[in-house]
Each structure stands twice: as structure tokens, then as C-alpha cells.
XYZ file of C-alpha atoms in Angstrom:
209
model
C -0.089 -0.197 0.475
C 3.165 2.334 0.964
C 4.416 1.827 -2.509
C 1.413 2.537 -4.355
C 0.890 5.794 -3.081
C 4.741 6.543 -2.901
C 4.859 6.225 -7.016
C 2.089 8.900 -7.542
C 3.432 11.626 -5.686
C 6.839 11.600 -7.080
C 5.407 10.473 -10.866
C 3.821 14.108 -9.815
C 6.756 15.407 -8.767
C 8.365 15.418 -12.054
C 5.545 16.052 -14.513
C 5.350 19.113 -12.649
C 8.775 20.305 -12.590
C 8.678 19.515 -16.192
C 5.644 22.082 -16.382
C 8.209 24.931 -14.552
C 11.385 25.064 -14.545
C 11.291 28.848 -12.595
C 9.754 28.365 -10.072
C 9.246 25.056 -7.029
C 5.567 23.852 -6.416
C 5.876 22.480 -3.077
C 2.742 19.458 -2.778
C 1.264 19.578 0.140
C 2.376 16.570 1.891
C 1.144 13.172 1.495
C -1.222 11.515 4.852
C 0.948 8.769 6.661
C -0.547 5.302 5.434
C -2.074 3.297 8.873
C -2.354 -0.127 9.158
C -5.888 -1.737 9.244
C -6.109 -4.680 10.516
C -8.899 -6.695 7.988
C -10.698 -9.341 10.399
C -10.420 -12.770 8.309
C -13.471 -15.428 8.232
C -13.137 -18.312 10.295
C -12.133 -21.712 8.378
C -15.009 -24.361 7.167
C -15.364 -27.060 9.477
C -14.384 -30.314 8.504
C -16.152 -32.290 6.946
C -18.096 -34.554 8.983
C -17.479 -38.570 8.565
C -20.148 -40.327 6.883
C -20.478 -43.107 9.499
C -21.462 -40.318 11.647
C -23.996 -38.815 8.802
C -25.198 -42.418 8.225
C -25.724 -43.077 11.709
C -26.976 -39.353 12.671
C -29.822 -39.842 9.674
C -31.029 -42.799 11.110
C -31.840 -41.871 15.045
C -33.070 -39.066 12.883
C -35.298 -40.929 10.295
C -36.506 -42.967 13.007
C -41.022 -42.699 13.452
C -42.286 -43.285 16.478
C -45.348 -45.296 15.791
C -47.908 -45.944 19.146
C -48.839 -49.173 19.272
C -52.145 -50.822 17.629
C -55.176 -51.934 20.635
C -56.549 -55.031 19.924
C -60.501 -54.884 20.823
C -60.941 -58.822 21.589
C -64.286 -59.808 22.502
C -64.253 -62.767 24.416
C -66.516 -65.649 23.085
C -69.522 -66.167 25.027
C -70.540 -70.364 25.204
C -70.219 -73.301 27.755
C -69.653 -76.577 27.278
C -70.923 -79.331 28.677
C -68.689 -82.113 29.689
C -71.016 -84.124 31.280
C -70.985 -87.912 30.670
C -74.303 -88.941 29.822
C -74.049 -93.335 31.102
C -76.935 -95.591 29.514
C -79.497 -96.999 31.742
C -78.335 -100.307 33.291
C -80.764 -103.277 31.740
C -82.892 -105.621 33.788
C -80.907 -108.505 32.831
C -77.806 -109.683 34.527
C -76.256 -111.728 31.726
C -74.167 -115.360 32.920
C -70.675 -116.419 31.126
C -70.301 -119.932 31.722
C -66.782 -121.333 31.127
C -66.136 -124.440 30.014
C -63.979 -126.636 32.631
C -60.704 -126.636 32.676
C -58.424 -130.234 31.243
C -57.136 -132.278 34.081
C -53.371 -130.612 34.602
C -52.269 -133.551 37.467
C -51.489 -133.410 41.087
C -50.552 -129.771 42.267
C -46.496 -129.751 42.583
C -45.874 -130.010 45.567
C -42.599 -126.767 46.272
C -39.341 -128.455 47.651
C -38.639 -128.577 51.834
C -35.789 -127.248 53.678
C -34.107 -130.135 55.265
C -34.483 -130.122 58.634
C -32.392 -132.470 61.919
C -33.497 -133.781 64.290
C -34.584 -131.884 67.588
C -35.173 -133.040 71.659
C -39.333 -133.074 72.387
C -38.533 -133.579 76.363
C -36.285 -131.656 78.014
C -32.846 -132.663 77.738
C -31.984 -132.196 81.408
C -34.922 -135.448 82.292
C -32.514 -137.610 80.770
C -30.342 -138.174 83.688
C -30.786 -136.953 87.430
C -28.887 -136.717 90.371
C -31.202 -139.760 91.109
C -29.453 -141.706 88.694
C -26.393 -141.885 91.327
C -25.804 -145.580 93.140
C -24.270 -145.596 96.696
C -21.158 -146.793 95.098
C -20.596 -144.354 92.681
C -21.121 -142.003 95.321
C -19.079 -143.703 97.981
C -15.840 -144.130 95.094
C -16.812 -140.062 93.848
C -17.240 -140.590 90.879
C -17.844 -137.645 89.223
C -17.657 -136.379 85.079
C -18.506 -135.005 82.330
C -19.618 -137.064 78.947
C -19.784 -135.894 75.289
C -22.078 -138.857 73.194
C -23.714 -138.839 69.373
C -27.426 -140.893 69.648
C -28.550 -142.547 65.891
C -32.295 -141.098 65.870
C -34.865 -143.636 63.777
C -37.090 -141.686 61.806
C -39.699 -142.244 64.563
C -38.144 -140.022 66.514
C -36.460 -143.092 68.495
C -33.069 -143.636 69.856
C -31.508 -146.624 68.400
C -27.738 -146.322 69.565
C -25.397 -144.558 71.137
C -21.856 -143.663 71.621
C -19.594 -141.910 74.307
C -17.371 -139.440 71.971
C -15.440 -138.198 75.415
C -15.053 -140.097 78.304
C -15.825 -139.214 81.690
C -13.347 -141.519 83.148
C -15.026 -143.613 84.812
C -16.561 -146.830 82.632
C -20.023 -147.525 85.202
C -20.674 -143.899 84.395
C -20.387 -143.859 80.129
C -22.833 -146.366 80.211
C -25.029 -145.631 82.462
C -25.152 -142.237 80.012
C -26.206 -144.356 77.289
C -28.815 -146.633 79.030
C -30.812 -143.434 80.644
C -30.598 -141.348 77.726
C -31.693 -144.090 75.141
C -34.119 -144.833 77.533
C -35.782 -141.204 78.610
C -34.987 -139.238 75.320
C -37.370 -138.239 72.822
C -36.671 -136.632 69.609
C -38.717 -134.889 66.432
C -37.502 -136.618 63.434
C -35.641 -135.403 60.616
C -36.558 -134.651 57.067
C -36.106 -134.755 53.554
C -36.253 -131.942 51.326
C -39.586 -133.927 50.195
C -40.876 -133.778 53.845
C -40.626 -136.797 54.658
C -39.299 -138.277 58.077
C -35.891 -139.770 57.948
C -32.911 -140.890 60.496
C -31.028 -138.523 61.886
C -28.252 -137.676 64.815
C -27.920 -135.608 67.583
C -24.678 -134.401 69.402
C -24.544 -133.232 73.227
C -22.920 -133.893 76.682
C -23.992 -134.268 80.353
C -22.165 -133.662 83.517
C -22.102 -136.078 86.506
C -21.756 -134.450 89.922
C -22.205 -135.836 93.321
C -25.818 -135.083 95.183
C -25.834 -132.852 98.269
């Protein structure tokens, strides 16, 4: 700007001096140029990303639609579920089945074999009253173990001493008295029939008071 203002002044001075060389013409002083601040316009904003534009367009394009109210009328009807049975008849029919064929004798289940068992009190087989006076005088005592053979009718058919009292008189009396007094329920087999069996026990000879 200053250059543009000074150049016209110089040209004017030269032009005037060429017209009149006899005198000097003084031009008024040129005003001093002053700087002026001219505000600049702000730069335009950067372009908006395509994704933001799309999201904003989508969000702005949503249209609120109020829910529709359905007018449903409840049907007015009733279903009768009562079952109607037919009336009973006046006559009852009798069904006669034919006789069954003979299937033979009934099948008996097998029995569990059972051993012999005393039918009377074993304590009564030998008592203190069986002590003879000679045995008491000799103070014969002891325990005897024995095996008995039992017949199908429950009677004792044999006696064997398996452990002696130490006195033959007491051993012999043991078998004789038991064979005479003992009674047994016989053993039975798998068919439930009485069979021969055996019985083992022991007694103790004690001097009477």
C-alpha cells in the first residue's frame, strides 16, 4: 500500500517540474499510511465422517408408531362335559366257562431239610437220682460227650461216647439212660418225609448233696 501511494507523488513532482522550470511547486504532504486490521473469516469446519452422518440420519429417521389396540371380544359359550351313561339293563347275563382240562396233581414245593430236635427236656434224661450208692462212695464224677442215632420215628437207636468221664460205669449209664428217656422230633428230607438223623450233646455227672 505504501509503495502504491509514494509512486504517484514522484510522478507528479516530475510532471510539474517539466512544465515550469522557473519555480518550485511544493505539493502538500501526503498523509502517512496507517495499517488497518481486516478480520479474516473463520475456516470452514472439517467434513463430517460418513459413519456419523449415517448414524445421525438413521436416528433422525426413526418414526414413533404408537401400539395398536386390539379389540378382542371374549366368546360367550359353555361346553358341557357331563358324561351321560346308558341306563342299566334289567337282565344280567351269566357267562358259563368250559371246564378246565386235568393238569395233574398239584406241584409241591421242595422242603428245606430239617435236623432232629429234642421233644422232651434234656435235663430229665440223667438226674442226681440216677447216682448209685457205690458211685457216691467212690465219688465218681465227670462229663461225657455222646452221639445218638435217631430213627424216623424219633426213637434212639444207637449211642456212642465220644469223650469219656473217665469211669466206664458212668459212660455206660449215660447211654442207657438217654436211650430209654430221650424223645426226638425226627429229621425230614427235601420232600418233607421223616428220615433218620443224629444228635450230639454232653452231660455232667455231679455228686448229689
